[in-house]
């Protein structure tokens, strides 16, 4: 199973529009039995501008008002801390300009029904399509969440790796069990996008799906969107993702970079001109990446004397020790290793980071491998947004022979 950093994210889209395009909305709530308390509504209302409003409920009733330039997904919750982790009484729905009504007879926000939003009706249709798969996925997700908390507690308690290994094995097995359900969900989402190519719900789905699609497939979905939808918040993000994916796909010139490698030496990609180079985007914490290392070692042993080199690019900028330990444990120090250059402060503040190699190659899921020819052209992408490992093996056989 590949790890996609954006799929099922709780991030809300930033609206790339000017203030004069905004129109007002009013959200009236009636949650029977809800105690008088503050509740919170969070949504994006402008370019890189997130709004969090709060109101005091009275006998379960409340009113939020604001301005929107387009429909957007909002979250309503009662506990700010729990909501950060997707816990507690929290619900989400699409709001749009106009008057909206939210009602629940159970005192729970998560049971509330929104009316007045056409886009929310489309979202509910998607949820109905997903429901059978979600029912099967729910117990696995719950078990995974419980084990993951236990694993996190073990890390904080500084338990040994040997003590944590059984938990890691269980987590990996659960991921494997969930994978078929995620694949089924992907088919459902694509069917919905096919049915509603110009829906804001489809645009949001595509925003989080496109980075793991083959480039041509993503471009075809984007081309079906109207010019207006392409200029929406999610439409602009989709284009950005496609541009990044294009830069890291066959036919593009490989972005050159200079890094300090795992041994403290300078590594420059341009120094490898004349060789076939595989950029292996991975991480110490990525189970599928490390499971694939024995195969990658076999390929390296088979082709290294024929002009083949591997450069591991790890997403371990926040934990150098884990990176070095994984390289040693997996016996992959036989090829070159650098870090991607992730800077979380710059990412959180939407600032450019020219040191982040993953951005230059449109990497959003691990593992992903990029094959570069001796002239510096990308001739293969395997993993996120590309072909599978069997295609990679065939390509190497075509180049170097059996």
Coordinates of C-alpha atoms in Angstrom, one line a residue:
X1 CA 0.0 0.0 0.0
X2 CA 1.3 3.4 -0.9
X3 CA 1.1 6.4 1.5
X4 CA -0.6 9.4 -0.1
X5 CA -0.1 12.6 1.9
X6 CA -3.2 14.4 0.7
X7 CA -5.8 11.7 0.3
X8 CA -8.6 11.9 3.0
X9 CA -6.9 15.0 4.3
X10 CA -8.9 17.3 6.6
X11 CA -7.4 20.4 4.9
X12 CA -10.0 22.8 3.5
X13 CA -9.4 24.6 0.1
X14 CA -8.2 28.2 0.0
X15 CA -10.4 30.3 -2.2
X16 CA -8.3 32.0 -4.9
X17 CA -10.7 34.9 -5.6
X18 CA -11.2 38.6 -4.8
X19 CA -13.4 39.9 -2.0
X20 CA -15.8 41.7 -4.4
X21 CA -16.9 38.2 -5.7
X22 CA -18.1 37.2 -2.3
X23 CA -21.8 36.6 -1.5
X24 CA -23.4 36.2 1.9
X25 CA -24.6 33.0 3.5
X26 CA -26.6 32.4 6.7
X27 CA -26.5 29.1 8.5
X28 CA -29.3 28.5 11.0
X29 CA -29.0 25.6 13.3
X30 CA -31.5 23.7 15.5
X31 CA -29.9 20.8 17.4
X32 CA -32.5 19.5 19.7
X33 CA -31.2 18.7 23.2
X34 CA -27.8 20.4 22.7
X35 CA -26.7 22.1 25.9
X36 CA -26.1 25.8 25.8
X37 CA -22.4 26.2 24.9
X38 CA -20.0 27.6 22.3
X39 CA -19.8 25.8 19.0
X40 CA -17.4 26.5 16.1
X41 CA -17.6 26.7 12.4
X42 CA -14.4 26.6 10.3
X43 CA -14.1 27.2 6.6
X44 CA -11.8 28.9 4.0
X45 CA -13.1 32.3 2.9
X46 CA -10.3 33.7 0.8
X47 CA -6.8 33.2 -0.6
X48 CA -4.9 31.5 2.3
X49 CA -7.5 32.9 4.7
X50 CA -9.2 30.5 7.0
X51 CA -12.0 31.6 9.2
X52 CA -13.2 30.1 12.5
X53 CA -16.4 31.6 14.0
X54 CA -18.0 30.7 17.3
X55 CA -21.5 31.3 18.6
X56 CA -23.3 30.4 21.9
X57 CA -26.2 28.1 21.4
X58 CA -29.5 28.8 23.1
X59 CA -31.9 25.8 23.5
X60 CA -30.0 24.1 20.7
X61 CA -30.4 27.0 18.2
X62 CA -27.7 29.2 16.7
X63 CA -26.9 31.3 13.6
X64 CA -23.7 31.7 11.7
X65 CA -23.3 34.2 8.8
X66 CA -20.4 35.2 6.5
X67 CA -19.3 35.6 2.9
X68 CA -18.3 33.1 0.3
X69 CA -17.1 33.3 -3.2
X70 CA -18.0 29.7 -4.0
X71 CA -19.2 26.6 -2.3
X72 CA -16.7 25.2 0.2
X73 CA -16.6 22.5 2.8
X74 CA -17.0 23.6 6.4
X75 CA -16.6 21.8 9.7
X76 CA -18.8 22.3 12.7
X77 CA -17.6 21.1 16.1
X78 CA -17.9 21.6 19.9
X79 CA -14.4 20.9 21.0
X80 CA -11.5 22.7 19.2
X81 CA -8.8 20.3 20.5
X82 CA -10.6 17.1 19.8
X83 CA -11.7 18.4 16.3
X84 CA -8.0 18.9 15.4
X85 CA -7.7 15.1 15.6
X86 CA -11.1 14.3 14.0
X87 CA -12.5 13.3 17.4
X88 CA -15.4 14.5 19.4
X89 CA -18.8 15.7 18.1
X90 CA -17.8 17.1 14.7
X91 CA -19.5 17.2 11.3
X92 CA -18.7 18.6 7.9
X93 CA -20.8 19.7 5.0
X94 CA -20.7 22.0 1.9
X95 CA -21.9 25.6 2.5
X96 CA -22.7 28.0 -0.3
X97 CA -24.2 31.5 -0.6
X98 CA -27.8 31.7 0.5
X99 CA -29.8 30.6 3.5
X100 CA -28.9 27.2 4.9
X101 CA -30.7 25.1 7.6
X102 CA -29.0 22.5 9.9
X103 CA -31.2 20.3 12.0
X104 CA -30.7 17.3 14.3
X105 CA -33.1 15.6 16.7
X106 CA -30.4 13.7 18.6
X107 CA -28.4 16.5 20.3
X108 CA -25.5 15.4 18.1
X109 CA -23.9 17.6 15.4
X110 CA -22.8 14.5 13.5
X111 CA -26.4 13.5 13.0
X112 CA -27.5 16.9 11.7
X113 CA -29.0 17.2 8.2
X114 CA -28.2 20.3 6.1
X115 CA -30.7 21.7 3.6
X116 CA -30.4 24.7 1.2
X117 CA -27.1 23.6 -0.4
X118 CA -27.2 21.9 -3.8
X119 CA -23.6 20.9 -3.5
X120 CA -24.3 19.2 -0.2
X121 CA -26.9 17.0 -1.9
X122 CA -24.2 15.9 -4.3
X123 CA -21.9 15.1 -1.4
X124 CA -24.6 13.0 0.2
X125 CA -25.1 11.1 -3.0
X126 CA -21.3 10.3 -2.9
X127 CA -21.6 9.2 0.7
X128 CA -24.4 6.9 -0.2
X129 CA -22.3 5.3 -2.9
X130 CA -19.4 4.9 -0.5
X131 CA -21.5 3.6 2.4
X132 CA -21.2 -0.2 1.7
X133 CA -17.4 0.1 1.5
X134 CA -17.2 2.4 4.6
X135 CA -19.2 -0.2 6.6
X136 CA -16.5 -2.8 5.8
X137 CA -13.7 -0.4 6.4
X138 CA -14.9 1.0 9.7
X139 CA -13.9 -1.8 12.1
X140 CA -10.4 -2.0 10.4
X141 CA -9.9 1.7 10.7
X142 CA -11.0 1.6 14.4
X143 CA -8.6 -1.2 15.1
X144 CA -5.8 0.6 13.3
X145 CA -6.5 3.8 15.2
X146 CA -6.4 2.0 18.5
X147 CA -3.1 0.2 17.7
X148 CA -1.6 3.4 16.3
X149 CA -2.3 5.2 19.6
X150 CA -0.7 2.3 21.5
X151 CA 2.3 2.5 19.2
X152 CA 2.6 6.2 19.7
X153 CA 2.5 5.8 23.5
X154 CA 5.2 3.2 23.2
X155 CA 7.4 5.6 21.3
X156 CA 6.8 8.3 23.9
X157 CA 7.7 5.8 26.6
X158 CA 10.9 5.1 24.7
X159 CA 10.3 1.4 24.4
X160 CA 12.8 -0.6 22.4
X161 CA 12.3 -1.4 18.7
X162 CA 12.1 -5.1 19.6
X163 CA 9.2 -4.3 22.0
X164 CA 7.4 -2.3 19.4
X165 CA 7.9 -4.7 16.5
X166 CA 4.8 -6.8 17.2
X167 CA 2.7 -3.6 17.1
X168 CA 4.3 -2.6 13.8
X169 CA 3.6 -6.0 12.3
X170 CA -0.1 -5.8 13.3
X171 CA -0.4 -2.3 11.9
X172 CA 1.1 -3.4 8.6
X173 CA -1.3 -6.3 8.4
X174 CA -4.2 -4.0 9.0
X175 CA -3.0 -1.7 6.2
X176 CA -2.9 -4.7 3.9
X177 CA -6.5 -5.6 4.9
X178 CA -7.7 -2.0 4.3
X179 CA -6.0 -1.7 0.9
X180 CA -8.8 -3.5 -1.1
X181 CA -11.4 -1.2 0.4
X182 CA -9.4 1.9 -0.5
X183 CA -9.2 0.5 -4.0
X184 CA -13.0 0.0 -4.1
X185 CA -13.4 3.6 -2.8
X186 CA -11.2 4.9 -5.6
X187 CA -13.4 3.3 -8.2
X188 CA -16.5 4.8 -6.6
X189 CA -15.0 8.3 -6.5
X190 CA -14.0 8.1 -10.1
X191 CA -17.5 6.9 -11.1
X192 CA -18.9 10.0 -9.2
X193 CA -16.5 12.3 -11.0
X194 CA -17.5 10.8 -14.3
X195 CA -21.2 11.4 -13.5
X196 CA -20.6 14.9 -12.2
X197 CA -17.5 16.3 -13.9
X198 CA -18.4 19.9 -13.1
X199 CA -19.3 19.5 -9.4
X200 CA -17.5 21.1 -6.5
X201 CA -17.6 17.7 -4.8
X202 CA -15.8 16.2 -7.9
X203 CA -13.3 19.0 -7.9
X204 CA -12.5 18.3 -4.2
X205 CA -12.2 14.6 -4.9
X206 CA -10.0 15.1 -7.8
X207 CA -7.7 17.5 -5.9
X208 CA -6.9 14.7 -3.5
X209 CA -6.8 11.9 -6.0
X210 CA -4.9 13.4 -8.9
X211 CA -1.4 13.2 -7.4
X212 CA -1.7 9.4 -7.4
X213 CA -3.1 9.1 -10.9
X214 CA -1.1 8.6 -14.1
X215 CA -0.5 12.0 -15.6
X216 CA -2.7 11.5 -18.7
X217 CA -5.6 10.3 -16.6
X218 CA -5.4 13.4 -14.4
X219 CA -5.1 15.7 -17.4
X220 CA -8.2 14.1 -19.0
X221 CA -10.3 14.6 -15.8
X222 CA -9.1 18.2 -15.6
X223 CA -9.9 18.9 -19.3
X224 CA -13.5 17.9 -18.7
X225 CA -14.0 20.6 -16.1
X226 CA -15.5 23.9 -17.2
X227 CA -13.3 27.0 -17.3
X228 CA -15.1 28.3 -14.2
X229 CA -14.5 25.1 -12.3
X230 CA -10.8 25.1 -13.4
X231 CA -10.5 28.6 -11.8
X232 CA -12.1 27.4 -8.6
X233 CA -10.0 26.9 -5.5
X234 CA -9.8 23.1 -6.0
X235 CA -9.4 23.6 -9.8
X236 CA -6.3 25.8 -9.3
X237 CA -4.9 23.2 -6.8
X238 CA -5.5 20.4 -9.4
X239 CA -3.6 22.3 -12.0
X240 CA -0.7 22.8 -9.6
X241 CA -0.6 19.1 -8.8
X242 CA -0.7 18.3 -12.5
X243 CA 2.2 20.7 -13.2
X244 CA 4.3 19.1 -10.5
X245 CA 3.4 15.6 -11.7
X246 CA 4.3 16.6 -15.3
X247 CA 7.7 17.8 -14.1
X248 CA 8.4 14.4 -12.6
X249 CA 7.1 12.3 -15.5
X250 CA 8.6 10.8 -18.6
X251 CA 9.5 13.4 -21.3
X252 CA 10.6 16.1 -18.8
X253 CA 14.1 17.1 -18.0
X254 CA 15.1 15.9 -14.6
X255 CA 15.5 18.7 -12.1
X256 CA 19.1 18.9 -10.9
X257 CA 19.8 19.3 -7.2
X258 CA 22.8 19.5 -4.9
X259 CA 22.6 17.9 -1.4
X260 CA 24.8 16.7 1.5
X261 CA 24.6 12.9 1.5
X262 CA 24.3 10.5 4.4
X263 CA 28.1 10.5 4.7
X264 CA 28.4 14.3 4.8
X265 CA 29.7 14.5 1.2
X266 CA 28.3 16.8 -1.5
X267 CA 26.1 15.0 -4.0
X268 CA 25.1 16.7 -7.3
X269 CA 22.7 14.9 -9.6
X270 CA 24.4 16.5 -12.7
X271 CA 27.6 14.5 -11.8
X272 CA 25.7 11.3 -12.7
X273 CA 25.2 12.3 -16.4
X274 CA 26.1 9.4 -18.6
X275 CA 24.4 6.9 -16.2
X276 CA 20.9 5.7 -15.8
X277 CA 19.8 6.9 -12.4
X278 CA 16.9 5.8 -10.2
X279 CA 15.6 8.3 -7.7
X280 CA 14.0 6.3 -4.9
X281 CA 11.7 8.5 -2.8
X282 CA 11.1 6.6 0.4
X283 CA 11.1 7.0 4.3
X284 CA 12.2 5.0 7.3
X285 CA 8.6 4.9 8.5
X286 CA 7.1 3.8 5.1
X287 CA 6.5 0.0 5.4
X288 CA 5.9 -0.6 1.6
X289 CA 9.1 1.3 0.9
X290 CA 11.2 -0.9 3.1
X291 CA 9.5 -4.1 2.0
X292 CA 10.6 -3.2 -1.5
X293 CA 14.3 -2.8 -0.6
X294 CA 15.3 -6.4 -1.1
X295 CA 14.0 -6.2 -4.7
X296 CA 15.7 -2.9 -5.3
X297 CA 19.0 -4.4 -3.9
X298 CA 18.7 -7.2 -6.4
X299 CA 18.2 -4.8 -9.3
X300 CA 21.2 -2.7 -8.1
X301 CA 23.4 -5.8 -7.9
X302 CA 22.3 -6.9 -11.4
X303 CA 22.8 -3.6 -13.2
X304 CA 25.3 -1.4 -11.2
X305 CA 28.2 -2.5 -13.4
X306 CA 26.3 -1.6 -16.5
X307 CA 25.9 2.1 -15.7
X308 CA 23.0 2.0 -13.2
X309 CA 22.9 4.1 -10.1
X310 CA 20.3 4.6 -7.3
X311 CA 19.9 7.7 -5.2
X312 CA 17.6 7.3 -2.2
X313 CA 15.8 10.5 -1.3
X314 CA 14.3 10.1 2.2
X315 CA 11.4 11.9 3.9
X316 CA 13.2 11.8 7.2
X317 CA 14.3 15.4 7.6
X318 CA 12.8 15.5 11.1
X319 CA 14.5 12.3 12.2
X320 CA 18.0 11.8 10.9
X321 CA 18.7 8.9 13.3
X322 CA 15.8 6.9 12.1
X323 CA 16.9 7.5 8.5
X324 CA 20.5 6.3 9.1
X325 CA 19.3 3.3 11.2
X326 CA 16.9 2.2 8.4
X327 CA 19.7 2.5 5.8
X328 CA 21.9 0.3 8.0
X329 CA 19.2 -2.2 8.9
X330 CA 18.0 -2.7 5.3
X331 CA 21.6 -2.9 4.0
X332 CA 21.0 -0.2 1.4
X333 CA 24.0 1.8 2.1
X334 CA 25.4 0.3 -1.1
X335 CA 23.9 3.3 -3.0
X336 CA 23.7 7.0 -2.4
X337 CA 21.3 8.6 0.1
X338 CA 20.1 12.2 0.7
X339 CA 17.1 13.8 2.5
X340 CA 14.3 15.5 0.5
X341 CA 14.8 18.9 2.2
X342 CA 11.3 19.2 3.8
X343 CA 10.8 22.4 5.9
X344 CA 7.5 22.2 7.8
X345 CA 7.5 25.9 8.8
X346 CA 7.7 27.0 5.1
X347 CA 5.0 24.4 4.2
X348 CA 2.6 25.6 6.9
X349 CA 3.0 29.2 5.8
X350 CA 2.7 28.4 2.1
X351 CA 6.2 29.6 1.4
X352 CA 8.3 28.3 -1.4
X353 CA 11.1 25.8 -0.5
X354 CA 13.6 25.3 -3.4
X355 CA 15.4 22.7 -1.2
X356 CA 12.5 20.3 -1.3
X357 CA 13.3 17.8 -4.0
X358 CA 9.9 16.0 -3.7
X359 CA 8.2 19.2 -4.8
X360 CA 10.4 19.3 -7.9
X361 CA 9.3 15.8 -9.0
X362 CA 5.6 16.0 -7.9
X363 CA 6.0 13.4 -5.2
X364 CA 2.9 12.9 -3.0
X365 CA 3.0 9.2 -2.1
X366 CA 5.7 6.8 -1.1
X367 CA 7.3 4.8 -2.5
X368 CA 7.8 6.5 -5.8
X369 CA 10.7 6.0 -8.2
X370 CA 11.9 8.2 -11.0
X371 CA 14.2 6.7 -13.8
X372 CA 16.5 9.2 -15.5
X373 CA 18.5 8.4 -18.7
X374 CA 22.2 9.3 -19.3
X375 CA 21.1 12.6 -21.0
X376 CA 19.2 13.8 -17.9
X377 CA 15.7 13.0 -19.3
X378 CA 13.0 11.3 -17.2
X379 CA 12.1 8.0 -18.9
X380 CA 10.1 6.3 -16.1
X381 CA 7.9 7.0 -13.1
X382 CA 6.9 4.1 -10.8
X383 CA 4.6 4.4 -7.8
X384 CA 2.6 7.5 -7.2
X385 CA 1.1 8.8 -10.5
X386 CA 3.1 6.3 -12.5
X387 CA 3.4 2.6 -13.5
X388 CA 4.0 -0.4 -11.2
X389 CA 7.2 -2.2 -10.3
X390 CA 6.6 -4.8 -13.0
X391 CA 6.8 -2.1 -15.6
X392 CA 10.0 -0.8 -13.9
X393 CA 11.6 -4.2 -14.2
X394 CA 10.6 -4.5 -17.8
X395 CA 12.1 -1.1 -18.6
X396 CA 15.4 -2.0 -16.9
X397 CA 15.5 -5.3 -18.9
X398 CA 15.0 -3.3 -22.1
X399 CA 17.9 -1.0 -21.2
X400 CA 20.4 -3.5 -19.8
X401 CA 19.2 -6.8 -21.1
X402 CA 18.1 -9.8 -18.9

